[in-house]
Coordinates of C-alpha atoms and ligand atoms in Angstrom, one line a residue:
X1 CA 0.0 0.0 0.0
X2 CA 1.0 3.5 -1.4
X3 CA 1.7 5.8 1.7
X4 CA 0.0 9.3 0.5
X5 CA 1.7 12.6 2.1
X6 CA -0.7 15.2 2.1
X7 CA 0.6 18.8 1.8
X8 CA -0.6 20.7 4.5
X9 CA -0.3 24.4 4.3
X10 CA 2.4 26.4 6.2
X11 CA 1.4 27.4 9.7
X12 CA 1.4 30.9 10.8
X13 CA 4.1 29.7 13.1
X14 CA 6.3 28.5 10.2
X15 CA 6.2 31.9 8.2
X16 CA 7.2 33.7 10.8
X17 CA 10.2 31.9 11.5
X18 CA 11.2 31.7 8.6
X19 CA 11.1 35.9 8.0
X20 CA 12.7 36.2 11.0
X21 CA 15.3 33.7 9.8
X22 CA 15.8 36.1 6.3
X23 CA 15.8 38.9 8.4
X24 CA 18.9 37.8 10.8
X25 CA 20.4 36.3 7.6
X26 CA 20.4 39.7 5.8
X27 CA 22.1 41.5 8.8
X28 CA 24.6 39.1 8.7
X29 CA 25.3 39.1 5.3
X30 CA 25.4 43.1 5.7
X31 CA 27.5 43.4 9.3
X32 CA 30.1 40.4 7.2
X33 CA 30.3 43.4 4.4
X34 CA 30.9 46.3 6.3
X35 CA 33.3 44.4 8.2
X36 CA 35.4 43.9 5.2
X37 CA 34.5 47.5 4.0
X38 CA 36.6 48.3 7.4
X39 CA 39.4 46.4 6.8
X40 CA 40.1 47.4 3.7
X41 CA 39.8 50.8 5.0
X42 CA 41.9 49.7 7.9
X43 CA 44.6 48.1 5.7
X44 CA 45.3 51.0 3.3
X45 CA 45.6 53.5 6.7
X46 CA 48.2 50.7 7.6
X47 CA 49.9 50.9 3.9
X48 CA 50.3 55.0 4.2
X49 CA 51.4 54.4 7.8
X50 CA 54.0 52.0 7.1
X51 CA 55.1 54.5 3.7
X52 CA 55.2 57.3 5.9
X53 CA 57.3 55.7 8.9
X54 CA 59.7 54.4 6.4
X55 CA 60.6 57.8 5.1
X56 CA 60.6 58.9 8.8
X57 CA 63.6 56.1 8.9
X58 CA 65.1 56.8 6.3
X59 CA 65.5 60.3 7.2
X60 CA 66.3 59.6 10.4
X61 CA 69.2 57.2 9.1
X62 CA 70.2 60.0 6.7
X63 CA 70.9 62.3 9.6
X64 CA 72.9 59.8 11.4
X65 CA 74.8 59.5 8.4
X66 CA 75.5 62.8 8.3
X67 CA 76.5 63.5 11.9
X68 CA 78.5 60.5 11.4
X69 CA 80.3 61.7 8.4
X70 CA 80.9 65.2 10.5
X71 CA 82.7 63.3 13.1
X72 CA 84.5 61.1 10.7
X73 CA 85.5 64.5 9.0
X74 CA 87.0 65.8 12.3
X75 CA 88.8 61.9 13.2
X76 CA 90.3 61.6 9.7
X77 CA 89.5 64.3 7.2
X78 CA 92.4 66.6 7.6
X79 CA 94.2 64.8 5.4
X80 CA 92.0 65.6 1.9
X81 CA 94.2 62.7 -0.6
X82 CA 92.0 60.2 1.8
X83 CA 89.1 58.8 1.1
X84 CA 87.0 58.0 4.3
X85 CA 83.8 57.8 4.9
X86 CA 81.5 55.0 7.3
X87 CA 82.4 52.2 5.4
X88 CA 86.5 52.7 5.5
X89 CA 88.0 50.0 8.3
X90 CA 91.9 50.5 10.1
X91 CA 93.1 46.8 10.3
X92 CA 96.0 47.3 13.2
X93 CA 98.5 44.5 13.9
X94 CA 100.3 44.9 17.8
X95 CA 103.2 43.0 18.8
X96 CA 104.7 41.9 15.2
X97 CA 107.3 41.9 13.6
X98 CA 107.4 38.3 13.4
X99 CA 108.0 34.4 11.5
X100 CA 104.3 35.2 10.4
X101 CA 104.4 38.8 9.0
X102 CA 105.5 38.2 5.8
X103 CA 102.1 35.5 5.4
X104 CA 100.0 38.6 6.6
X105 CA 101.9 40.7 4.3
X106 CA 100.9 38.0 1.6
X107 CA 97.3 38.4 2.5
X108 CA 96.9 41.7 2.6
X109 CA 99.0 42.2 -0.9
X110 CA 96.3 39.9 -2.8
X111 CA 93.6 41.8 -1.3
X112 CA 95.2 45.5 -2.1
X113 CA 94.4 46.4 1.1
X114 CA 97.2 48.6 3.8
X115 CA 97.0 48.1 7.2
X116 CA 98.8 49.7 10.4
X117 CA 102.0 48.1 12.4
X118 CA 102.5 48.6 15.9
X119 CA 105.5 47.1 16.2
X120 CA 108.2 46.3 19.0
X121 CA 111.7 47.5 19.3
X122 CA 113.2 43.7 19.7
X123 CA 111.0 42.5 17.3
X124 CA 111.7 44.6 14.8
X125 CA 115.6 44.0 15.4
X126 CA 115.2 40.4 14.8
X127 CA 112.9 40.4 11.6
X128 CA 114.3 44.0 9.7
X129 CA 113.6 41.8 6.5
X130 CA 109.5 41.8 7.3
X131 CA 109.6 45.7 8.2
X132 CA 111.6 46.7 5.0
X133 CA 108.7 44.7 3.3
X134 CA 106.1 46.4 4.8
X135 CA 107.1 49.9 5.2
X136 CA 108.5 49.6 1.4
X137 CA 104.5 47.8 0.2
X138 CA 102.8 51.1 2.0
X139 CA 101.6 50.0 5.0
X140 CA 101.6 52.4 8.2
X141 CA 104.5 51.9 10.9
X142 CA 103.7 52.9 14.4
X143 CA 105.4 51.9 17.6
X144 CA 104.4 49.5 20.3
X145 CA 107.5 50.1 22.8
X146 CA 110.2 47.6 24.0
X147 CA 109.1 45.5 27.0
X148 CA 105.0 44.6 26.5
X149 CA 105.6 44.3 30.5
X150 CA 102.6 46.1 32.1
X151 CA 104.7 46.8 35.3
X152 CA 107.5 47.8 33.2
X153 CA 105.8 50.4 30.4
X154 CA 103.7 52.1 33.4
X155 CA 106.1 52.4 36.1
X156 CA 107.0 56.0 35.9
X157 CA 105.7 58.6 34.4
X158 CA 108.6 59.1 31.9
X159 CA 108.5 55.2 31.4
X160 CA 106.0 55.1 28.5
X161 CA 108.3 57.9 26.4
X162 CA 111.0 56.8 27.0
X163 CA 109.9 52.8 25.7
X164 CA 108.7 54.6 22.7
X165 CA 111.6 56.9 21.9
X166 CA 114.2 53.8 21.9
X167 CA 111.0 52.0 19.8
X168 CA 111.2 54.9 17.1
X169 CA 115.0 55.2 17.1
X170 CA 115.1 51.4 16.3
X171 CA 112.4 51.5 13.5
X172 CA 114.1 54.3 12.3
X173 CA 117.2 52.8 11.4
X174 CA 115.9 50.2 9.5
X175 CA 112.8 52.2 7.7
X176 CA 114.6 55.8 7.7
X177 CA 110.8 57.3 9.2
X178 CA 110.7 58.4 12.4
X179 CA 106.8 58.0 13.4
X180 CA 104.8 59.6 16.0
X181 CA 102.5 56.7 16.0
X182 CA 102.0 54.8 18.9
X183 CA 99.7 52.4 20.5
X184 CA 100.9 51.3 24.2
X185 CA 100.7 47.8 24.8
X186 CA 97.4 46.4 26.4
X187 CA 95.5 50.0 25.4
X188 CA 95.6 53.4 27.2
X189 CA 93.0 52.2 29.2
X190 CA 93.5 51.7 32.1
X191 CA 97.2 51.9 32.8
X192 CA 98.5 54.9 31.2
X193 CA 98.1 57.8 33.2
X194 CA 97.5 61.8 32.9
X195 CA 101.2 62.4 33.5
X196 CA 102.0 59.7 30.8
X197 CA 100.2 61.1 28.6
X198 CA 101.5 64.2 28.6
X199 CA 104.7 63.7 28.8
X200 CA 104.2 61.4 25.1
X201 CA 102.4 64.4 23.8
X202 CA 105.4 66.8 25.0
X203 CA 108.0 64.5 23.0
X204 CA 105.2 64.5 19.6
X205 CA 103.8 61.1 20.5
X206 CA 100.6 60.3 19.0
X207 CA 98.5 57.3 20.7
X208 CA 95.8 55.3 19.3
X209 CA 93.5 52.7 20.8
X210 CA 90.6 50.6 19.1
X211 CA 86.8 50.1 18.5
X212 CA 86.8 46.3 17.5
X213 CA 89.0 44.1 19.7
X214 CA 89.1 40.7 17.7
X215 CA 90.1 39.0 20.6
X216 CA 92.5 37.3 18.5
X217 CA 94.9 36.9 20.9
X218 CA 92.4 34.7 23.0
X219 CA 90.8 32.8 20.1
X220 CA 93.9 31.5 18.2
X221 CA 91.3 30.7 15.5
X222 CA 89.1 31.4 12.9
X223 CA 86.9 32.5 15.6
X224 CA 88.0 35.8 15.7
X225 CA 86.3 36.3 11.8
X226 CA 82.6 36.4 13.2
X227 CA 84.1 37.6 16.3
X228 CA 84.7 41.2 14.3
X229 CA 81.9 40.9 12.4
X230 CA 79.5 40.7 15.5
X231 CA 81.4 43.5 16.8
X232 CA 80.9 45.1 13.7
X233 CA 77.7 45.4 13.5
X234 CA 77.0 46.2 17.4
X235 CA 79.4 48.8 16.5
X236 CA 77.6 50.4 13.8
X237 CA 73.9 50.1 15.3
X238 CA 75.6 51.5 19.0
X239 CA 78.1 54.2 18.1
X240 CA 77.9 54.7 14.1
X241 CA 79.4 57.9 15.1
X242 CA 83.1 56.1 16.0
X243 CA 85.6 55.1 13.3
X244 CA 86.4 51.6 12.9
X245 CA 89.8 50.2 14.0
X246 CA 90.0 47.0 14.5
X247 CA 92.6 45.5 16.9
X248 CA 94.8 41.7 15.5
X249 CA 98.0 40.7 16.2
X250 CA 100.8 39.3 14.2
X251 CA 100.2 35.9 15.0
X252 CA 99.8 32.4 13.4
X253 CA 96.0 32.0 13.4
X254 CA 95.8 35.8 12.5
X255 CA 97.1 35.6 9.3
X256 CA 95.2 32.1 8.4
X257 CA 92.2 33.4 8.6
X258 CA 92.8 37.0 7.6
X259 CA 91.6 36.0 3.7
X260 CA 88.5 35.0 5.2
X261 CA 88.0 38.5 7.3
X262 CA 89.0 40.9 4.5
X263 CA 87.0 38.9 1.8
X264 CA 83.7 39.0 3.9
X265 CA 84.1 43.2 4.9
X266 CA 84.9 43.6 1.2
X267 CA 81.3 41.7 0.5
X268 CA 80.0 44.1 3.5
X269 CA 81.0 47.1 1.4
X270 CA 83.8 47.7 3.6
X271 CA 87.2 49.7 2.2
X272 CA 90.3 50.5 4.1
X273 CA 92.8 52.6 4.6
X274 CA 95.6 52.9 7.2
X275 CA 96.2 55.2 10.2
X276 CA 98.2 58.5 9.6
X277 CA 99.4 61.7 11.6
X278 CA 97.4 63.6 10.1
X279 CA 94.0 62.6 11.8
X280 CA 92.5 63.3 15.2
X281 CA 93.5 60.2 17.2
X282 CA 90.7 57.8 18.7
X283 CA 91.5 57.5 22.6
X284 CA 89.5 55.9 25.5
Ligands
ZN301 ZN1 100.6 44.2 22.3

């Protein structure tokens, strides 16, 4: 047997359910619109916000550009046949002559880059050969003192000239130039006192410390490479305003990796040049 449905006809009840069903379909449909009418709204604001701010950064970068370039100027632009600007990096080497120099000297010949010596009177007495070499390639001489003996260098106040006059009459005779450059060993800070200093100023002594210490000397690695480059860039985010000398040592591991340091600031845009008399020293 065939089961007939009968169609009844819609309640009352049913109709007006289902209205108010179309009716609170239709707001949402229209609150879901006006939502994403918002949005967009909301995202373009965000688009000319982030526009603006970036200019705002830009400028704001610009002007520490500048600033930096004005104290640059007053560090190192004295001397006009120089290029400097933010980007130019002082490679140092302390405590050298030594076996190693004339690998470092190697290095820094197949990059075309100069770099600055501070070198030591009895060093420089046993390896004259590596000092010719350097001084005669253009690199910068400067003078490091005799002893490298903390108790010794700063014991009197006429101890620290008098290191560094027997330093330049040594280097000297075997390079005929007589530099004012010095850098005492272990830094200015915080041995050399007020008195010390003086009395190297008196005699025409010019001393330099550093921004980037590659630790190097503690390392005896390649980690001194990303050692520089983190210092780098702290550097450059902290204090864009201070040059960039960066202390290494004539040692071994130095000159290893020293192809691997100067090919990675060349990639960074960096250039270099080397430290002269000329410029306003950088002192702690
Ligand atoms: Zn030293």
């Amino acid at each position: 047997m065939q089961r007939v449905t009968k169609k009844q006809p819609p309640s009352n009840k049913m109709l007006l359910s289902k209205a108010i069903g179309l009716v609170i379909l239709t707001l949402i449909l229209f609150f879901i619109w006006d939502m994403s009418k918002t949005n967009m709204q909301a995202a373009d604001q965000k688009t000319e916000m982030s526009v603006s701010s970036e200019f705002r950064d830009t400028s704001k970068s610009l002007k520490a550009k500048d600033d930096s370039s004005k104290t640059l100027d007053a560090h190192f632009k004295v001397n006009h046949n120089k290029k400097i600007t933010d980007q130019t990096i002082f490679l140092t080497f302390d405590d050298g002559p030594s076996a190693t120099s004339n690998q470092l000297l190697d290095v820094l010949k197949a990059h075309q880059v100069k770099a600055t010596f501070f070198m030591l009177g009895p060093q420089i007495k046993e390896y004259p050969a590596a000092v010719k070499r350097l001084h005669k390639e253009g690199h910068q001489v400067g003078l490091h003192g005799i002893t490298h003996d903390v108790k010794r260098f700063y014991q009197k106040s006429d101890s620290p000239v008098n290191e560094m006059k027997e330093n330049q009459r040594i280097l000297g005779s075997v390079t005929g130039e007589y530099t004012p450059l010095v850098r005492t060993p272990y830094g200015s800070v915080p041995h050399l006192t007020n008195e010390q200093k003086t009395r190297l100023k008196q005699k025409g002594f010019i001393y330099w410390d550093w921004t980037i210490d590659s630790l190097d000397w503690k390392y005896k690695s390649s980690k001194y490479v990303p050692e520089v480059l983190n210092q780098l860039q702290v550097l450059e985010t902290k204090y864009p305003k201070e040059p960039k000398i960066i202390l290494l040592h004539d040692q071994p591991a130095t000159a290893t990796y020293l192809n691997s340091l100067i090919t990675q600031l060349k990639a960074k845009g960096y250039t270099f040049e080397v430290l002269d008399k000329t410029m306003k020293p950088f002192q702690q």
